[in-house]
Coordinates of C-alpha atoms in Angstrom, one line a residue:
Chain A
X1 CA -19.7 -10.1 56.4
X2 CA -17.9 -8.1 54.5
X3 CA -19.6 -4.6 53.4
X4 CA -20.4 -2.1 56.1
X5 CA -21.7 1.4 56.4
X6 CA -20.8 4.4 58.5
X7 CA -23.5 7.2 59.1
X8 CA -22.5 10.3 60.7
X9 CA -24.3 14.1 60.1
X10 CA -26.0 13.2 57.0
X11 CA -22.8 11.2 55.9
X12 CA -22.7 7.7 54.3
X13 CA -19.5 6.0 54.3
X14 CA -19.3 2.1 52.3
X15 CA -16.8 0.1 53.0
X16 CA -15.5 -3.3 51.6
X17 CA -13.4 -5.3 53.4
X18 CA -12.4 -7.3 50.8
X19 CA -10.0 -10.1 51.9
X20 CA -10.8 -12.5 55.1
X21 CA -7.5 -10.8 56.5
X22 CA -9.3 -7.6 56.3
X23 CA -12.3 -8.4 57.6
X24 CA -10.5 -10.5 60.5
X25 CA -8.2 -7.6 61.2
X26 CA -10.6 -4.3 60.5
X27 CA -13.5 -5.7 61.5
X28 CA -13.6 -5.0 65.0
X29 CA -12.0 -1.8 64.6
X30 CA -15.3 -0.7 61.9
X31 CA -17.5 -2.4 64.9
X32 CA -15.7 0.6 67.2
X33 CA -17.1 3.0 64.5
X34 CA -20.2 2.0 65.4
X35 CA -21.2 1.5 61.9
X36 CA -23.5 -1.3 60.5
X37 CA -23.0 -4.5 58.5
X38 CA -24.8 -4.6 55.2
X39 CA -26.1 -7.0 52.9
X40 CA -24.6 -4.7 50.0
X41 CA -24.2 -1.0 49.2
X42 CA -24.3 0.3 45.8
X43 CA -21.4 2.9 45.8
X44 CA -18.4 1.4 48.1
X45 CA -16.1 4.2 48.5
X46 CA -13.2 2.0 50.6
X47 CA -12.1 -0.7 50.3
X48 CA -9.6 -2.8 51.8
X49 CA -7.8 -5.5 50.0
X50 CA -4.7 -7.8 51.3
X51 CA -3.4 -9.6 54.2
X52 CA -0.9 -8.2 57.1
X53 CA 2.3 -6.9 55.3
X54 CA 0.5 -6.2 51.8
X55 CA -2.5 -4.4 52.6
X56 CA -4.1 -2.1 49.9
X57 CA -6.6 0.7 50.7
X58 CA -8.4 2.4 48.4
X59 CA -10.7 5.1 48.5
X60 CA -13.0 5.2 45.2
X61 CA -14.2 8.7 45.6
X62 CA -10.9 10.3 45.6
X63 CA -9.0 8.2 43.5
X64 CA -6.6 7.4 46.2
X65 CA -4.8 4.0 46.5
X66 CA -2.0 3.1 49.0
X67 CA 0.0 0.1 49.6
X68 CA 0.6 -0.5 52.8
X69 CA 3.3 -2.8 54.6
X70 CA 2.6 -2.0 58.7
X71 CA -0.6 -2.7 60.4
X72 CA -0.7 0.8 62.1
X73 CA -0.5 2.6 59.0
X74 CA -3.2 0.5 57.2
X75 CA -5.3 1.6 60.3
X76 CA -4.1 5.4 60.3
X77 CA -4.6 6.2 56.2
X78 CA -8.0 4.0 57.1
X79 CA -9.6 5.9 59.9
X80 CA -8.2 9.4 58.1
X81 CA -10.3 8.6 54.9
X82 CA -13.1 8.4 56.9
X83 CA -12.6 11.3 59.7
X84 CA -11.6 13.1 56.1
X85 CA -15.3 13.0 54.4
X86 CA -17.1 13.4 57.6
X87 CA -15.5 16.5 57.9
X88 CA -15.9 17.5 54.2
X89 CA -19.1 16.6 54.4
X90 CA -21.4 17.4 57.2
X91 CA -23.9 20.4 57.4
X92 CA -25.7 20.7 60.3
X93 CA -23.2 19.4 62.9
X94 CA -20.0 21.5 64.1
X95 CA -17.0 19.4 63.5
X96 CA -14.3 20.0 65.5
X97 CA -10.8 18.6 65.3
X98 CA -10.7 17.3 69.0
X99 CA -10.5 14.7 71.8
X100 CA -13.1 13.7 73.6
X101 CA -13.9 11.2 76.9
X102 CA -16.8 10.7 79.0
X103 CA -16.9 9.8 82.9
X104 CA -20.7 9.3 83.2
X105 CA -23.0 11.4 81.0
X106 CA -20.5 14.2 80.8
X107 CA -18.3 14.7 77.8
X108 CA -14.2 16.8 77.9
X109 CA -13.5 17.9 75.2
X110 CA -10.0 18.7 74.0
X111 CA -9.3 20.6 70.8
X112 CA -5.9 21.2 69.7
X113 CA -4.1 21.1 66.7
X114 CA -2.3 18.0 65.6
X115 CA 0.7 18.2 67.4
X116 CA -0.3 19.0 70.8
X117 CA -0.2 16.1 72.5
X118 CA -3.6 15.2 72.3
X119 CA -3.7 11.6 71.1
X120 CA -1.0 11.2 74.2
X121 CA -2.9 12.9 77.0
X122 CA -6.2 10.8 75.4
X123 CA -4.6 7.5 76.6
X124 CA -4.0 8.8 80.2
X125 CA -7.3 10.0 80.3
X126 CA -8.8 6.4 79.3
X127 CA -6.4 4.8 81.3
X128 CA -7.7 6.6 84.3
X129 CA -10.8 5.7 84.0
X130 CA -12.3 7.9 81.1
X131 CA -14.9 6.7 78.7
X132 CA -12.6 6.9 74.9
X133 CA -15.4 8.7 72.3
X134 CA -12.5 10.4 69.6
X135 CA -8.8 11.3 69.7
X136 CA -9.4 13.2 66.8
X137 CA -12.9 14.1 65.1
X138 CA -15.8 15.3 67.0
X139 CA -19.2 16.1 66.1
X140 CA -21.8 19.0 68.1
X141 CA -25.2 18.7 66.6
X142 CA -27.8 21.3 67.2
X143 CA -28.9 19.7 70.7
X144 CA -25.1 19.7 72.1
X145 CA -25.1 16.1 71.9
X146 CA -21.5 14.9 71.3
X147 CA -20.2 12.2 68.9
X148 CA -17.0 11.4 67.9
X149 CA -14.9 9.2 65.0
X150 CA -14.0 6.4 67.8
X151 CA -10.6 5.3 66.1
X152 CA -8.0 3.3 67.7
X153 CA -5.7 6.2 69.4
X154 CA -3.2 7.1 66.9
X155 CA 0.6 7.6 68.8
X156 CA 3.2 9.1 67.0
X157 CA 6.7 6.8 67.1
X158 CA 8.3 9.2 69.8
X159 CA 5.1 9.1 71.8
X160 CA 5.2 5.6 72.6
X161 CA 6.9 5.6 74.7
X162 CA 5.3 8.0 77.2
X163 CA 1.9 6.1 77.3
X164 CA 4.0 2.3 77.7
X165 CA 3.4 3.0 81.3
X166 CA -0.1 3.0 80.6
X167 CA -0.6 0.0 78.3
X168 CA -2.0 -3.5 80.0
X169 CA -1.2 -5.0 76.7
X170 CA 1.3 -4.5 73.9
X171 CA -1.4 -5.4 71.1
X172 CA -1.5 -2.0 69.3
X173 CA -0.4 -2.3 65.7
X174 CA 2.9 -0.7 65.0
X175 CA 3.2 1.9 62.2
X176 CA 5.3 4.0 60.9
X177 CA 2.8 7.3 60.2
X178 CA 1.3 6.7 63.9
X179 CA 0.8 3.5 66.0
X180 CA -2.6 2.6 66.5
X181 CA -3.9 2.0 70.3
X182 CA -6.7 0.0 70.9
X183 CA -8.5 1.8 74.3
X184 CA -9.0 -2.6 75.2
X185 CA -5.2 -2.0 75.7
X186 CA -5.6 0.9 78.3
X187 CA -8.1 -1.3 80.2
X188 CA -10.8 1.5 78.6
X189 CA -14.0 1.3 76.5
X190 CA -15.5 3.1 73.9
X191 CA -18.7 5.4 74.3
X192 CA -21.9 4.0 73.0
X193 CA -23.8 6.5 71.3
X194 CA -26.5 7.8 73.3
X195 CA -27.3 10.9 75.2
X196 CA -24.2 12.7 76.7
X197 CA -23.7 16.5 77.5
X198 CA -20.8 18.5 77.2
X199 CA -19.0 19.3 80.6
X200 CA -16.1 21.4 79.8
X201 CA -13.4 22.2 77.1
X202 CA -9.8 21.4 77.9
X203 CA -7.3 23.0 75.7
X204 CA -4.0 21.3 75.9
X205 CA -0.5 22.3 75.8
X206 CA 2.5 19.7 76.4
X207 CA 6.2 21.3 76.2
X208 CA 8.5 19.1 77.5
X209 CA 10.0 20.5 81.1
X210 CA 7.1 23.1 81.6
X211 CA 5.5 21.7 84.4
X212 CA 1.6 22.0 85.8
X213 CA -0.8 24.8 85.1
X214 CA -4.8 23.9 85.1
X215 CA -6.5 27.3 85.3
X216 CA -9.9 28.5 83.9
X217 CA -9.5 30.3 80.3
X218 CA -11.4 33.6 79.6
X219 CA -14.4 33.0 76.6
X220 CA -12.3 34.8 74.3
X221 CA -9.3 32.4 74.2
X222 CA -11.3 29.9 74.3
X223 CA -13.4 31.0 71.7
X224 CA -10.0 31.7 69.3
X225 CA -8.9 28.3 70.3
X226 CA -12.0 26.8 69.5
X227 CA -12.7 28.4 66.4
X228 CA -9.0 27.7 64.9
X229 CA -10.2 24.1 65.5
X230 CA -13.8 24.4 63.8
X231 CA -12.9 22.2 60.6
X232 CA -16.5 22.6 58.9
X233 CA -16.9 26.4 59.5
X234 CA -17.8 26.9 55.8
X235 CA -20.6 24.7 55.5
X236 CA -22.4 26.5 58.3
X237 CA -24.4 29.2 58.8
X238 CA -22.3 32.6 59.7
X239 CA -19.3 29.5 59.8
X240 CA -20.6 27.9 63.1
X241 CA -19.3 31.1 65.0
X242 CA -22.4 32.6 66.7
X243 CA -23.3 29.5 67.7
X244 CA -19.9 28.7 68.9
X245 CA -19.3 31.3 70.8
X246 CA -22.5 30.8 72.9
X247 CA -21.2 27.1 73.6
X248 CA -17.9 28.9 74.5
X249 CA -20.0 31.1 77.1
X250 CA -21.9 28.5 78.8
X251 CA -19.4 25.7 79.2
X252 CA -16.5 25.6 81.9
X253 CA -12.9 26.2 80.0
X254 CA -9.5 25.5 80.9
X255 CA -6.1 25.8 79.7
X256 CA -3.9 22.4 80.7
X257 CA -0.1 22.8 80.3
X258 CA 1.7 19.9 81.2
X259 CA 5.1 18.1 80.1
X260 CA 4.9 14.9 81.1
X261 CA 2.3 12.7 82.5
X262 CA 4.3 13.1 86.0
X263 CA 3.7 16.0 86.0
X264 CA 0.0 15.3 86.4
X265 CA -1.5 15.7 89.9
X266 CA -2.6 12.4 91.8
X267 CA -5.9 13.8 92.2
X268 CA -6.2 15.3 89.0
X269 CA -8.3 12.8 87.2
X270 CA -10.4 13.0 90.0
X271 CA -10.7 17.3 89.3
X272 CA -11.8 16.0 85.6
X273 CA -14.8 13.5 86.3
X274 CA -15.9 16.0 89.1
X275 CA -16.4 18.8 86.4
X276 CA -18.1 15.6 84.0
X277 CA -20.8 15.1 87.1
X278 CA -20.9 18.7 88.0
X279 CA -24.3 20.3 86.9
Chain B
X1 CA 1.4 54.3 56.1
X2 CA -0.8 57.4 54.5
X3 CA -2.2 59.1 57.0
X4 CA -5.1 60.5 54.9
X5 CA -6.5 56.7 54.2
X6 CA -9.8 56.0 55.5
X7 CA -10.3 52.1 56.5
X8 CA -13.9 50.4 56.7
X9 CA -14.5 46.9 59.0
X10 CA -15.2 44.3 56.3
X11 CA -18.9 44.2 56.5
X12 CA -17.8 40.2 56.1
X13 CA -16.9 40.1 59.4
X14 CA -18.4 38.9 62.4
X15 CA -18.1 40.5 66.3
X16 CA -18.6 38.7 69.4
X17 CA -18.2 40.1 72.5
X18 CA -16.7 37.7 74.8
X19 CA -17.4 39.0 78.6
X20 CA -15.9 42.5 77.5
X21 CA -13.0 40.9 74.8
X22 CA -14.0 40.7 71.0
X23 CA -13.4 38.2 68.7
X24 CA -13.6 38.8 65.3
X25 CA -14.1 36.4 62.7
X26 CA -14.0 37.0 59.0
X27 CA -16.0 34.2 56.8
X28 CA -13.2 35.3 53.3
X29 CA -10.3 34.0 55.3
X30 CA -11.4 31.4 57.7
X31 CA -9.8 33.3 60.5
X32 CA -10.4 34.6 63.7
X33 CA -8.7 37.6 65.8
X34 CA -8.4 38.4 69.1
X35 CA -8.5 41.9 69.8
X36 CA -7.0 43.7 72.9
X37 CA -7.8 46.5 74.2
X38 CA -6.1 49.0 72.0
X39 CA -6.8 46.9 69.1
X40 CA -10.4 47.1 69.8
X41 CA -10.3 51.2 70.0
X42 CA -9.1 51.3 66.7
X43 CA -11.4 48.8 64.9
X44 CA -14.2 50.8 66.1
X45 CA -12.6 54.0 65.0
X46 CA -12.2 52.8 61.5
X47 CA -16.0 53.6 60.3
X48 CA -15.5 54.7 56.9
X49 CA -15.5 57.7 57.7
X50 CA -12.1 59.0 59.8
X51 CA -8.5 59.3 58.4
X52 CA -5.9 57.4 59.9
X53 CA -4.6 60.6 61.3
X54 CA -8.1 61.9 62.7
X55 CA -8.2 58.8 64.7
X56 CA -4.4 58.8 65.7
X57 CA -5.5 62.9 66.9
X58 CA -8.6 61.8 69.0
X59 CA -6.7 58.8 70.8
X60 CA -3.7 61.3 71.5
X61 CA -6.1 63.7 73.0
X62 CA -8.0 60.8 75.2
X63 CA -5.0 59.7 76.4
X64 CA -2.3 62.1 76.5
X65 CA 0.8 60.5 78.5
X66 CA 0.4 58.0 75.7
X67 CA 0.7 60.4 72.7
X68 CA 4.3 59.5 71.7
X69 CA 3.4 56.1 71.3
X70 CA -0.1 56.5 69.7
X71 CA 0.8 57.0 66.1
X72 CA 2.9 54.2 65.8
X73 CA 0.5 51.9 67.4
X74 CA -2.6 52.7 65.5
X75 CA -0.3 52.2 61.9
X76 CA 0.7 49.0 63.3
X77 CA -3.0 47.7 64.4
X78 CA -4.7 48.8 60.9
X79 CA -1.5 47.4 58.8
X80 CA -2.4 43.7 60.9
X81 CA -6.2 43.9 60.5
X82 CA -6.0 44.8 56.8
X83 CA -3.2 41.9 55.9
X84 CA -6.4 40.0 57.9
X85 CA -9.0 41.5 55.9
X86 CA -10.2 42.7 58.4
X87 CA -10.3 45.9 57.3
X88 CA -10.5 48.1 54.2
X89 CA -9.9 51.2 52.2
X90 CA -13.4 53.0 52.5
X91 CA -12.2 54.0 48.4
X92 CA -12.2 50.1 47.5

């Protein structure tokens, strides 16, 4: 089947996978979305056209076409269209431009800028044993429950090859905007949705050479970082910050500086599920 | 910097107290400050009502081994908060 839909907040995303390539190649990736097949929809906003090395995405509601040569980008202008009117467009969910992985029932978050080194420290998380919900989008609704747009981790060209180490399998698709990571090849799996609870914010900081810091992080900068990651302020009442700042209050916070994964301590995956099954 | 200015907090913005740090957050600009301690003083002394030097007086009385250093430091904290919109001429 070719026509699926994508719910998230009050959001309806179509999308048309046009081609049997695209349906072969982005279907399971739209299954990872956890979006549903459908008979038919009656406004299709994407659609994807093509086979590998002439794909075409377009997105209807923006007037927006791109050819596209490389697997990776096909999948990164893809999933950004999508993470893109989620983000436009929810009300009465906080959207926050973060990571997130479960161990169990409880969810890290880890908002940061693009940049940061969050995509990068996503795939070490997974590959230790993490549960992958979003490298990039995730959603708080008004019971704390957390979702997330569950697209393939997107690693920069340079980043690469940091996470190799990490792979079990080379079958990412190469790109030249980002390559796109699979969590199947980090021997991870991808949240279904259901009940989780959020166990701590992790605010990341990779600089290359700097070493290991993990140390609790008062409200306050943790409240500024959060907030200068809030990406649907203005569709919220008083811009989600009353009610972000009492999330900030009650949930454990640290600051994670870091500059390479060896840097990491052996038992520090460990330190991370512990505060997941803390309670 | 006149002295004789009197600066109001954006009624805009919102104030959280953060276990005894504020953040403030102004809906115009999307942004969100961090104030320190000093900072702090001097948003809450800018009610609409003092001049620029009345407040730079009272803080060099409260804390006189610090008086050389008050004046300049108030100018600099309302010139940042108003380029934030944070705060405003009481006239305006």
């Amino acid at each position: 089947m070719s026509m699926w839909q994508i719910q998230r907040a009050g959001v309806v995303i179509s999308i048309h996978l046009k081609s049997k390539a695209a349906q072969e190649f982005l279907g399971p990736i739209v299954d990872g979305l956890h979006a549903t097949q459908v008979s038919s929809v009656r406004d299709i906003q994407l659609v994807v056209d093509g086979e590998a090395g002439d794909w075409t995405l377009t997105d209807h509601e923006d007037n927006f076409e791109r050819k596209l040569k490389l697997d990776g980008d096909l999948i990164y202008h893809f999933t950004d269209r999508i993470v893109f009117h989620v983000a436009n467009n929810a009300k009465d969910v906080h959207c926050i431009h973060a990571a997130a992985v479960a161990y169990k029932d409880g969810v890290i978050v880890v908002p940061a800028h693009s940049g940061a080194g969050k995509s990068t420290f996503t795939t070490w998380l997974v590959a230790n044993g993490f549960d992958y919900i979003t490298d990039e989008l995730i959603l708080i609704d008004k019971d704390l429950k957390i979702d997330g747009i569950g697209r393939p981790i997107q690693i920069k060209a340079n980043g690469i090859e940091a996470i190799t180490p990490l792979l079990t399998n080379n079958n990412y698709a190469r790109g030249n905007m980002a390559n796109a990571v699979p969590v199947a090849c980090l021997g991870g799996k991808i949240v279904e949705p259901g009940s989780n609870r959020l166990a701590a914010f992790v605010f990341p900081r990779f600089e290359r050479d700097s070493g290991f810091s993990f140390a609790q992080l008062s409200s306050a900068e943790a409240g500024l970082n959060l907030m200068n990651n809030h990406v649907n302020a203005r569709n919220l009442e008083d811009h989600g910050f009353r009610a972000m700042m009492g999330l900030i209050r009650t949930t454990p916070r640290h600051s994670l500086k870091y500059g390479g994964f060896a840097d990491l301590p052996n038992d520090f995956a460990q330190q991370l599920k512990a505060l997941c099954t803390d309670t | 910097m006149n002295l004789n200015a009197i600066y109001v907090q954006s009624p805009e913005c919102l104030l959280e107290n953060m276990d005894g740090e504020l953040l403030l957050y102004n809906p115009i600009n999307t942004t969100t400050l961090h104030l320190n301690g000093s900072s702090a003083v001097v948003w809450d002394l800018c009610d609409g009502k003092q001049t620029i030097e009345s407040i730079i007086e009272s803080l060099q009385e409260a804390f006189p081994d610090q008086s050389d250093q008050i004046a300049a430091d108030v100018e600099a904290v309302i010139t940042d908060l108003v380029s934030q919109a944070a705060l405003v001429e009481a006239s305006q």
